[in-house]
PDB file of C-alpha atoms in Angstrom:
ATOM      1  CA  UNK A   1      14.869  34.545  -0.774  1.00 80.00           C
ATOM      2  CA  UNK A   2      18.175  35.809  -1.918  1.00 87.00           C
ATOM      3  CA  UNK A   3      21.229  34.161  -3.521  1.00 92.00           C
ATOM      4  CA  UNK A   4      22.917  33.919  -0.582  1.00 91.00           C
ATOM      5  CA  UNK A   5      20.247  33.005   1.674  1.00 93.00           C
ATOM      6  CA  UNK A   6      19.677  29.937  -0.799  1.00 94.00           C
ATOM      7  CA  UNK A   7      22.898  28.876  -0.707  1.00 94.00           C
ATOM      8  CA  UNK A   8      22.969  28.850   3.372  1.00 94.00           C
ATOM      9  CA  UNK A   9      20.266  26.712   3.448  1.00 94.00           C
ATOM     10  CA  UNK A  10      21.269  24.142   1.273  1.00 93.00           C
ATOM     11  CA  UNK A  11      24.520  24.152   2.805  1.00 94.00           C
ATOM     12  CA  UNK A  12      22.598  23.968   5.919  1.00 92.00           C
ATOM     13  CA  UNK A  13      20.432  20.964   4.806  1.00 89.00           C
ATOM     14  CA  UNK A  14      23.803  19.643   3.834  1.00 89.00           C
ATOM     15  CA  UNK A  15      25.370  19.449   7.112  1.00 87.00           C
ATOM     16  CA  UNK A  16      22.787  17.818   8.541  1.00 82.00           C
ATOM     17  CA  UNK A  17      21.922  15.191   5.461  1.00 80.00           C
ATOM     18  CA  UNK A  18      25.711  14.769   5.826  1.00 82.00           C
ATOM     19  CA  UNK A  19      25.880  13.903   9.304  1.00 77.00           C
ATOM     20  CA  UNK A  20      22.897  11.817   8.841  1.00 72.00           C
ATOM     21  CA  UNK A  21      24.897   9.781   6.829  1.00 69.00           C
ATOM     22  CA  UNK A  22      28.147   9.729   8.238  1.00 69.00           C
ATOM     23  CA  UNK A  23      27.391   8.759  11.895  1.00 62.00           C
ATOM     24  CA  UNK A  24      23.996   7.331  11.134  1.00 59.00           C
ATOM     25  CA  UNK A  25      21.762   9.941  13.356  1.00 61.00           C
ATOM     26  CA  UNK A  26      21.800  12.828  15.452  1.00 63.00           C
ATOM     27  CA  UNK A  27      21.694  15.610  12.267  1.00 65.00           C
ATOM     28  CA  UNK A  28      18.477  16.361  12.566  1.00 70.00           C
ATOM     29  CA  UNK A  29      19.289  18.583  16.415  1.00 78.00           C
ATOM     30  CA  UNK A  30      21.529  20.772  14.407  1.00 82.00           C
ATOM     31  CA  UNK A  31      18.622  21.688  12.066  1.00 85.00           C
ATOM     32  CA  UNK A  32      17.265  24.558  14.403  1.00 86.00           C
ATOM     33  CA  UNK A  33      20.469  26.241  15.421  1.00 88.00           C
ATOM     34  CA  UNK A  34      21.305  26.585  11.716  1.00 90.00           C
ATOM     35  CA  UNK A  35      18.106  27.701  10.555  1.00 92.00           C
ATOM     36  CA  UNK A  36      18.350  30.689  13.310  1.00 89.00           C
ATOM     37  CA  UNK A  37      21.673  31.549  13.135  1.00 88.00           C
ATOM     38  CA  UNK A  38      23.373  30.702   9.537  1.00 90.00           C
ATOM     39  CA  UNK A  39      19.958  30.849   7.966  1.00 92.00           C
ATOM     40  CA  UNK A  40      18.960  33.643  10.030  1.00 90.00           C
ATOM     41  CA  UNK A  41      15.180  32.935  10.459  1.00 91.00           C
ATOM     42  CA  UNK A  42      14.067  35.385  12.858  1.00 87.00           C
ATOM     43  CA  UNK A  43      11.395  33.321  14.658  1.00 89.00           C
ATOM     44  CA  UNK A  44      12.335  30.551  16.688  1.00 88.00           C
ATOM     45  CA  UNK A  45       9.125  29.170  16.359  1.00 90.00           C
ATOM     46  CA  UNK A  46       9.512  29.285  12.445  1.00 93.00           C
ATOM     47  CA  UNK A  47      12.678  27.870  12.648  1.00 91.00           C
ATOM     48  CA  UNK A  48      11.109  24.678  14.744  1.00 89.00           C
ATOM     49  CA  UNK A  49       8.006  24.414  12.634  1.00 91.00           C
ATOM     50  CA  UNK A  50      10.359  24.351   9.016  1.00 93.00           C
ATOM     51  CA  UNK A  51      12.902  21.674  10.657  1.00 88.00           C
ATOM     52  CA  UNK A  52      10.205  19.629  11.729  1.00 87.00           C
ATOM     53  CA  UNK A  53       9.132  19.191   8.053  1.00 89.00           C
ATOM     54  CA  UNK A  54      12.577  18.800   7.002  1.00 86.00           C
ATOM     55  CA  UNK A  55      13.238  15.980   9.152  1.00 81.00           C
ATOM     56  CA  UNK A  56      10.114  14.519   9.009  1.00 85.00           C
ATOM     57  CA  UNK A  57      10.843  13.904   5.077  1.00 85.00           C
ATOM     58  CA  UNK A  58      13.988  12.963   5.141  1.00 79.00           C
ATOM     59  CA  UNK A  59      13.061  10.361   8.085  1.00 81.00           C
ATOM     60  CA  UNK A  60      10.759   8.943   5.267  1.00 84.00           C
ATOM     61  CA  UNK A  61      13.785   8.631   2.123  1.00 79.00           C
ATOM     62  CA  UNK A  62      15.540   6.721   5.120  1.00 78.00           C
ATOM     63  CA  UNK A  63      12.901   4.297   6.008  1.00 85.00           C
ATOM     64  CA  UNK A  64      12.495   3.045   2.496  1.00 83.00           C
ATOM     65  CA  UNK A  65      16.177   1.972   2.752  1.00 78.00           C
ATOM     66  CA  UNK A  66      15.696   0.150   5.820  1.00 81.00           C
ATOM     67  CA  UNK A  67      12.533  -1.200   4.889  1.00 87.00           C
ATOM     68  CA  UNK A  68      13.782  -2.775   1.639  1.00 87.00           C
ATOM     69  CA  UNK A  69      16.905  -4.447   3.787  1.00 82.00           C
ATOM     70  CA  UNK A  70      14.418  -5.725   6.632  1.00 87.00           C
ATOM     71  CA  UNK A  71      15.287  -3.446   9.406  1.00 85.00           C
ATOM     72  CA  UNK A  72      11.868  -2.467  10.316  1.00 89.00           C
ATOM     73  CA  UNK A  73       9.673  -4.246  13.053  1.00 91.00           C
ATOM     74  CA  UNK A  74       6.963  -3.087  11.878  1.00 92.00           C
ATOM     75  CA  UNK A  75       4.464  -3.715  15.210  1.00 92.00           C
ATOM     76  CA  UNK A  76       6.835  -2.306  17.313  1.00 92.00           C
ATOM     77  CA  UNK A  77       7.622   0.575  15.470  1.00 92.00           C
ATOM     78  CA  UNK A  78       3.826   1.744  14.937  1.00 95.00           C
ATOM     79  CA  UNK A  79       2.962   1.306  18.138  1.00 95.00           C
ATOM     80  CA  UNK A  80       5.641   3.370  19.512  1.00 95.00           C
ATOM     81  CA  UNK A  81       5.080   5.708  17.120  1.00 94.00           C
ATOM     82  CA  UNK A  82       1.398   6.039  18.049  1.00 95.00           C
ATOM     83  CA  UNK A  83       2.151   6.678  21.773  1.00 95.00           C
ATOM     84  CA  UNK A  84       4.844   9.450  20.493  1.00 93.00           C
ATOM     85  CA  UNK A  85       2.548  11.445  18.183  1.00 94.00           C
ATOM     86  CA  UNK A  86       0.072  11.694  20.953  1.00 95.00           C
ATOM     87  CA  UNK A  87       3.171  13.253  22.755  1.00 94.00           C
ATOM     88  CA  UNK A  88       4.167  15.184  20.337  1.00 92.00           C
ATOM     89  CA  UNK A  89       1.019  17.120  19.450  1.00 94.00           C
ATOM     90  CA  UNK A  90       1.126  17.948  23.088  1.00 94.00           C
ATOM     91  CA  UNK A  91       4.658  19.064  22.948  1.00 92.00           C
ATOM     92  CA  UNK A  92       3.993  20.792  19.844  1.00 91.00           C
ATOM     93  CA  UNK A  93       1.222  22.973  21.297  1.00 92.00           C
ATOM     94  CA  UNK A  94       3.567  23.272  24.629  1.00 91.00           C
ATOM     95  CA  UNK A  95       6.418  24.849  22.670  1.00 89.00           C
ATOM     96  CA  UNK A  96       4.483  27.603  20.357  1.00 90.00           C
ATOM     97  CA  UNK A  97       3.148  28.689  23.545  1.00 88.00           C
ATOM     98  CA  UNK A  98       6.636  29.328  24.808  1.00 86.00           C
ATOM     99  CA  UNK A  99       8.922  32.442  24.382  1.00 86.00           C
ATOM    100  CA  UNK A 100      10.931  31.970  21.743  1.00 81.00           C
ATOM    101  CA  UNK A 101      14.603  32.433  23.492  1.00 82.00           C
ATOM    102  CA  UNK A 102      13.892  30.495  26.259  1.00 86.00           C
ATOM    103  CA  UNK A 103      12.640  27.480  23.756  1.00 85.00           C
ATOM    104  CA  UNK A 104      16.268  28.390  22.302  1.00 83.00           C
ATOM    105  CA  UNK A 105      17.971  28.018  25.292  1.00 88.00           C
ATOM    106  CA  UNK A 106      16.271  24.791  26.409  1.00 88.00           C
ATOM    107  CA  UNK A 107      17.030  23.367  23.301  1.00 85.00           C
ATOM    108  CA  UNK A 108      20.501  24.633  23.612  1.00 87.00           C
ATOM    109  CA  UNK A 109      20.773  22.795  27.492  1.00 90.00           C
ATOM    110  CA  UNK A 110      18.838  19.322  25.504  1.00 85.00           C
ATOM    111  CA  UNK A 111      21.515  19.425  22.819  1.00 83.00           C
ATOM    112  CA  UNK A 112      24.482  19.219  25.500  1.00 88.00           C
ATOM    113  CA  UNK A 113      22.594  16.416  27.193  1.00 85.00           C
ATOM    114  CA  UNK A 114      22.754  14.740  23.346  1.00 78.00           C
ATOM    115  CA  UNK A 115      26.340  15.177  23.381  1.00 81.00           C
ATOM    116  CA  UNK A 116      26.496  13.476  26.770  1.00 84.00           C
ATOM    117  CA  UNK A 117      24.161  10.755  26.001  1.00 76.00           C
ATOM    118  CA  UNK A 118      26.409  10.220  22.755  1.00 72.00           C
ATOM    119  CA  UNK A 119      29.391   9.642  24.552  1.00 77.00           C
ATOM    120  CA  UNK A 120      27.738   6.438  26.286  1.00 74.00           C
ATOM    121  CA  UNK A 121      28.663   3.198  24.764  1.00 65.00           C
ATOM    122  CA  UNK A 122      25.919   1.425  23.281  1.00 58.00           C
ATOM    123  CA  UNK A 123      25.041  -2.276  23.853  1.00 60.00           C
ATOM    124  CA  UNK A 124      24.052  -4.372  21.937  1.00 54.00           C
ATOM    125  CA  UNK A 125      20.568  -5.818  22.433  1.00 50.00           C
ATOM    126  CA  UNK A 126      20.074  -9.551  23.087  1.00 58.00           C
ATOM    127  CA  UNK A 127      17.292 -10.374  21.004  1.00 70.00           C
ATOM    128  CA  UNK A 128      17.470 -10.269  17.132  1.00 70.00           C
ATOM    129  CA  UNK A 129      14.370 -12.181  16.005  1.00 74.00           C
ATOM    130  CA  UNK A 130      11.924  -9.807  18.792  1.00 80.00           C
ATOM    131  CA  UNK A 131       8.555  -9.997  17.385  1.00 80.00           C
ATOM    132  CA  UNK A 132       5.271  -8.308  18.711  1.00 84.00           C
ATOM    133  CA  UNK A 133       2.952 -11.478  19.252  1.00 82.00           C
ATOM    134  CA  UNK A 134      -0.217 -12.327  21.400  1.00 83.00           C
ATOM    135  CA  UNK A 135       1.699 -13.839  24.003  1.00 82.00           C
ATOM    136  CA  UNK A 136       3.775 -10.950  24.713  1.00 84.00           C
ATOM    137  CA  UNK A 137       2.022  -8.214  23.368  1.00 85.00           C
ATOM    138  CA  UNK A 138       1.062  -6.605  26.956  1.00 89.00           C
ATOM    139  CA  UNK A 139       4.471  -6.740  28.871  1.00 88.00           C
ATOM    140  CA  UNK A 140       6.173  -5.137  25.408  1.00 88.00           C
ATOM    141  CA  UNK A 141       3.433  -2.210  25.164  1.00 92.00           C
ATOM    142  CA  UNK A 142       3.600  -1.391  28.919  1.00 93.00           C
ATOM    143  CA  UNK A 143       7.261  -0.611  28.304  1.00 91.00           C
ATOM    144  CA  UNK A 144       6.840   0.809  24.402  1.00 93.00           C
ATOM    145  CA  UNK A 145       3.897   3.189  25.118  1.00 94.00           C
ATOM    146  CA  UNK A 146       5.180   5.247  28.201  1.00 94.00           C
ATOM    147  CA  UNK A 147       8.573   5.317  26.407  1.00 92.00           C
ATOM    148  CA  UNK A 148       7.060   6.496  23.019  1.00 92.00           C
ATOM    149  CA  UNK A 149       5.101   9.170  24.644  1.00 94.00           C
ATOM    150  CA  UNK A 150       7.641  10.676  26.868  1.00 91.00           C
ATOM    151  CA  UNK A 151      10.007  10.525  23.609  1.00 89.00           C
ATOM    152  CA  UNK A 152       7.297  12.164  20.969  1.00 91.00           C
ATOM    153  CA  UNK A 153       6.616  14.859  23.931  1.00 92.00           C
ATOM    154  CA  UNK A 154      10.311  16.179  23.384  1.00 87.00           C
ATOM    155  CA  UNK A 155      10.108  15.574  19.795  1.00 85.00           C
ATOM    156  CA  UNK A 156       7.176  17.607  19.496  1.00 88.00           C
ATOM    157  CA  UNK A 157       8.514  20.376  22.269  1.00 88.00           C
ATOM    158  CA  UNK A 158      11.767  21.157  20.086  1.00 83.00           C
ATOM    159  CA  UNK A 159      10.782  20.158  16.499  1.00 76.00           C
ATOM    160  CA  UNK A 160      13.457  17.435  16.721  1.00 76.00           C
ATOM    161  CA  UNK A 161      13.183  13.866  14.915  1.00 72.00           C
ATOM    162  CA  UNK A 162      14.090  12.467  18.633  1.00 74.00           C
ATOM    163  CA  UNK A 163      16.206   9.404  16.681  1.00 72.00           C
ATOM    164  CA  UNK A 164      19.004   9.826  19.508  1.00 71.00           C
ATOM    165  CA  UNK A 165      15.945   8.899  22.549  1.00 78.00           C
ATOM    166  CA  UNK A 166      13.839   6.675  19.804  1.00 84.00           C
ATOM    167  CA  UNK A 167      16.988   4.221  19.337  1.00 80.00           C
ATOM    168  CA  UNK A 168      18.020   3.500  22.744  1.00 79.00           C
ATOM    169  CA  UNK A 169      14.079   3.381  24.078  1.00 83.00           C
ATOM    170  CA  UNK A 170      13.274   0.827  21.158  1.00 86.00           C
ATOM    171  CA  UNK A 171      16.409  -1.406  22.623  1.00 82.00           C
ATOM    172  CA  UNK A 172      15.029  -1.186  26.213  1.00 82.00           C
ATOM    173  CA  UNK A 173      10.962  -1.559  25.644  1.00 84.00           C
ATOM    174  CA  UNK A 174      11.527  -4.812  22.988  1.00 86.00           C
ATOM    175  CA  UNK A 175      15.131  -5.625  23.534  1.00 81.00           C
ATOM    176  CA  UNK A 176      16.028  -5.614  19.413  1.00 84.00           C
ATOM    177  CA  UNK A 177      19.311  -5.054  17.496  1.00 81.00           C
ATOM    178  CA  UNK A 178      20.918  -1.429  17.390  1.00 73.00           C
ATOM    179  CA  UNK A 179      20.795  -2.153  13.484  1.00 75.00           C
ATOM    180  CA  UNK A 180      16.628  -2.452  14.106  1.00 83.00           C
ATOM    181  CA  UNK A 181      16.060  -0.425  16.374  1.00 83.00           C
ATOM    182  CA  UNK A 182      17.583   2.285  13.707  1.00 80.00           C
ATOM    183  CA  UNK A 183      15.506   1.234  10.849  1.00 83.00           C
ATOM    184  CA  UNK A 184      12.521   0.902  13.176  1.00 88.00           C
ATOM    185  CA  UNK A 185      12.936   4.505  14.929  1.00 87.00           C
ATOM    186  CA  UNK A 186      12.257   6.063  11.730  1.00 86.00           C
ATOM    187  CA  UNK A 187       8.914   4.834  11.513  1.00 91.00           C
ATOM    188  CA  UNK A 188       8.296   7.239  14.952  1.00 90.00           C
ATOM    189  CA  UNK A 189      10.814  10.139  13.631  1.00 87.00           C
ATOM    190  CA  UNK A 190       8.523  10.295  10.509  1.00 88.00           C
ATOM    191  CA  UNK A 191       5.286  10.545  12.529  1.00 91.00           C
ATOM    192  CA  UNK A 192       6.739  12.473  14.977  1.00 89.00           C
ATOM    193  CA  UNK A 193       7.942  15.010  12.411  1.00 86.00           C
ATOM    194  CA  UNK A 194       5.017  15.404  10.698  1.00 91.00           C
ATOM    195  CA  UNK A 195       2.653  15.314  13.780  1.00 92.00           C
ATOM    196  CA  UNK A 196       4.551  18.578  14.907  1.00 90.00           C
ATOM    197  CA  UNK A 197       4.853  20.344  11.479  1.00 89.00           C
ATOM    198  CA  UNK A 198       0.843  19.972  11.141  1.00 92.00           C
ATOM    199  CA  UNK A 199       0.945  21.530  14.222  1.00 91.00           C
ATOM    200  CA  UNK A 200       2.846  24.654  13.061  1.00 91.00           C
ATOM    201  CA  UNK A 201       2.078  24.647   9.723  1.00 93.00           C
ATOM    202  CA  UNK A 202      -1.753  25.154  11.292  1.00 93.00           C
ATOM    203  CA  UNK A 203      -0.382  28.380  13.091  1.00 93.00           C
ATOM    204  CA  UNK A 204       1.661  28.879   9.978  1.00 94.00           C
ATOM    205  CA  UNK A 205       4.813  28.687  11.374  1.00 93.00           C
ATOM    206  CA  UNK A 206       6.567  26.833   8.206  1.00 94.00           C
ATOM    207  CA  UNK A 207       8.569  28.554   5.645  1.00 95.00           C
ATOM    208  CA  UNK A 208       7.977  26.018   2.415  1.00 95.00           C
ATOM    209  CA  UNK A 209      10.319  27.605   0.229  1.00 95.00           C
ATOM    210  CA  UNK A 210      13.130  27.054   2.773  1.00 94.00           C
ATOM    211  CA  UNK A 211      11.942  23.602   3.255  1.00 93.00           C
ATOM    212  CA  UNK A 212      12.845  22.794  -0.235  1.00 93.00           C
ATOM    213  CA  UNK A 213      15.839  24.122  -0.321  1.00 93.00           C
ATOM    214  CA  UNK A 214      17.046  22.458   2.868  1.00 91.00           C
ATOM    215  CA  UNK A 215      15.696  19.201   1.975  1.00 89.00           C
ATOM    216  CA  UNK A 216      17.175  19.470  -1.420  1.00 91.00           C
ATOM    217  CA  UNK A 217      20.818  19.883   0.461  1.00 90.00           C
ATOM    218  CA  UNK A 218      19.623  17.148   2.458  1.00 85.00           C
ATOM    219  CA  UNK A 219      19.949  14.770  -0.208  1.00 84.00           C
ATOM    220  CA  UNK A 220      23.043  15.371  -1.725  1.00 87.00           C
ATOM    221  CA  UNK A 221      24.495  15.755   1.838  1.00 84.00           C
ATOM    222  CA  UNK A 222      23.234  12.212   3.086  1.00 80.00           C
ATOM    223  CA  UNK A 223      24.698  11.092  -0.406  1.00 81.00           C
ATOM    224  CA  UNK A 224      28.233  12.284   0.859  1.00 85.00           C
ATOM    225  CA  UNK A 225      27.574  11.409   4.004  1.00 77.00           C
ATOM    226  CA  UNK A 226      26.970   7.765   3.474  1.00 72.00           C
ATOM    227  CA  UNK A 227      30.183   7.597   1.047  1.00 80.00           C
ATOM    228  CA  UNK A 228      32.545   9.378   3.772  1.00 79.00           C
ATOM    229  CA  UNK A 229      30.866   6.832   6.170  1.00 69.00           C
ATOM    230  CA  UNK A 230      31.931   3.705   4.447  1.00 71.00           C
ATOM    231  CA  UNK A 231      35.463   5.023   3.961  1.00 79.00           C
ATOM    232  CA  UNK A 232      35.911   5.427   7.843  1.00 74.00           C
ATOM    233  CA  UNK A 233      33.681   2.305   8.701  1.00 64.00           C
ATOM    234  CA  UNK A 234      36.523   1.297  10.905  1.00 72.00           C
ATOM    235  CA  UNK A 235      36.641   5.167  12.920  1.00 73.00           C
ATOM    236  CA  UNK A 236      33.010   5.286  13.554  1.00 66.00           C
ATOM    237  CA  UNK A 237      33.298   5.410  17.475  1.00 73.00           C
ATOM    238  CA  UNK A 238      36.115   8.088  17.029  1.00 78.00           C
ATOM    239  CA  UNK A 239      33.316   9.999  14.648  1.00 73.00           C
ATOM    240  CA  UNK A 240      30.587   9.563  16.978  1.00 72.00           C
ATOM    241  CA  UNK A 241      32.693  11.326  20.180  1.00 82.00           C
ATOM    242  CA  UNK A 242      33.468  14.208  17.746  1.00 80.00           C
ATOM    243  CA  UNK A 243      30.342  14.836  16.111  1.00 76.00           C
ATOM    244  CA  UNK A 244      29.061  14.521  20.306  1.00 79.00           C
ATOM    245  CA  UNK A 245      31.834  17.287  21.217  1.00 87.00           C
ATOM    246  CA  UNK A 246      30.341  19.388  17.766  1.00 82.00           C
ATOM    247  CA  UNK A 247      26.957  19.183  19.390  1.00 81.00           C
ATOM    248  CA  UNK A 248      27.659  19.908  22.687  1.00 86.00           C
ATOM    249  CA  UNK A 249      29.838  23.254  21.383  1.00 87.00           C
ATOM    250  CA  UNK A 250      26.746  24.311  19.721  1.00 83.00           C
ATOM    251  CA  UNK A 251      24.491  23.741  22.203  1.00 84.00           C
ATOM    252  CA  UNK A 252      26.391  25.885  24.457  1.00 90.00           C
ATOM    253  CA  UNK A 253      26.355  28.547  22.228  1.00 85.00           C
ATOM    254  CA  UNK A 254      22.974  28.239  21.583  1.00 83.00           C
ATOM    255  CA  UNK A 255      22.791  28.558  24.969  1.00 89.00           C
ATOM    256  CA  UNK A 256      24.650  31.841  25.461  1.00 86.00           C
ATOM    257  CA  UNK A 257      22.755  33.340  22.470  1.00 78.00           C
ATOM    258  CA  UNK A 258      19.604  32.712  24.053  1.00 78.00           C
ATOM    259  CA  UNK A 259      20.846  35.051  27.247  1.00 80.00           C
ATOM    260  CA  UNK A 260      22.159  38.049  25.317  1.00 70.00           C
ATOM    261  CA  UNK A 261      25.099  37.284  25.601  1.00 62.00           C
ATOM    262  CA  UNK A 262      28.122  39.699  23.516  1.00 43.00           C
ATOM    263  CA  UNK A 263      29.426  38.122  20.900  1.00 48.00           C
ATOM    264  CA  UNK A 264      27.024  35.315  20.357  1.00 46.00           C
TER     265      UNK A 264
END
């Protein structure tokens, strides 16, 4: 690597470890887009296979966090995670089969359906002390499995974390807190992540060196991140819609590069 491919892809890592931190999810969907077209990995399927390892450690620096502060139900989250790495070994195999632009341009169409899904308000969940117990073990797994496998089957597909479907599918399968079902989702963002980056780094389809680099932007870009985040606590819906409008504009694009388009 070059100087100045170094320095893309920590700012690249960066970004996303920034906007990780600032609005508290989401980052990880820019990972692939930046990796192909700041970057400028020439593989789509290298660019997947690199972000999934990227995301898949940075999932795990976050957990500790949440862990430590008791955001983590622990039952839940494996079991959903368990149901989503299935998926996402399938999805993983799915997408290396796949041309490369059209993966592109699919993930370009799933990143304006983000955006979309961003815009939604969220609710708040009803039941703060939810626990996994004998009693209602069954009715909670017949809503967590289905739910974790569709999720890791995306996850795997694009080489995405899957945080923004994990969160909201937590709140509907066990009815928990946003503020849990955060620190729980990255329980199945971890094993997602590194289900799919066994997966390519099997059909060697991970660039390590670029790994470290991004992940070492990561970190200093979640450090800003969270700091910028607590200074516009009281803006956070206003950062959410923008960062949603950001995503959608690059998905787009993505979109539009993926078809040949001039210019793009």
């Amino acid at each position: 690597m070059d100087m100045a491919t170094i320095i893309l892809t920590l700012l690249s890592g960066g970004v996303i470890g920034f906007v990780l931190g600032l609005v508290g999810g989401g980052g990880s969907i820019l990972a692939v887009p930046l990796l192909v077209y700041a970057v400028g990995m020439k593989s789509p399927h290298m660019a997947i296979g690199t972000a999934a390892v990227a995301v898949a450690l940075n999932a795990l620096v976050g957990l500790v966090g949440h862990a430590r502060a008791g955001n983590v139900r622990w039952q839940c989250a494996l079991s959903f995670a368990l149901a989503g790495s299935a998926g996402a070994a399938l999805g993983a195999e799915a997408g290396k089969a796949f041309d490369g632009q059209r993966l592109l341009g699919l993930f370009g169409a799933l990143m304006v359906v983000v955006a979309l899904l961003m815009l939604r308000k969220r609710r708040s969940a009803e039941n703060p002390a939810v626990r996994m117990t004998r009693d209602n073990a069954r009715p909670m797994l017949a809503r967590i499995l289905p739910t974790g496998l569709g999720t890791g089957l995306l996850a795997g597909f694009f080489g995405i974390g899957g945080g923004f479907l994990i969160v909201p599918g937590l709140v509907f399968a066990t009815a928990m807190p946003l503020s849990l079902a955060i620190g729980s989702s990255l329980v199945a963002v971890s094993a997602f992540g590194l289900t799919t980056a066994g997966s390519y780094a099997l059909s060697g389809l991970v660039d390590w060196v670029v790994v470290g680099w991004l992940v070492a932007g990561g970190v200093a870009g979640s450090v800003l991140g969270r700091a910028a985040g607590t200074l516009l606590a009281g803006h956070k819906r206003v950062l959410e819609v923008g960062f949603a409008i950001l995503v959608a504009g690059v998905g787009l694009w993505v979109i539009a590069g993926s078809l040949g388009w001039q210019g793009v």
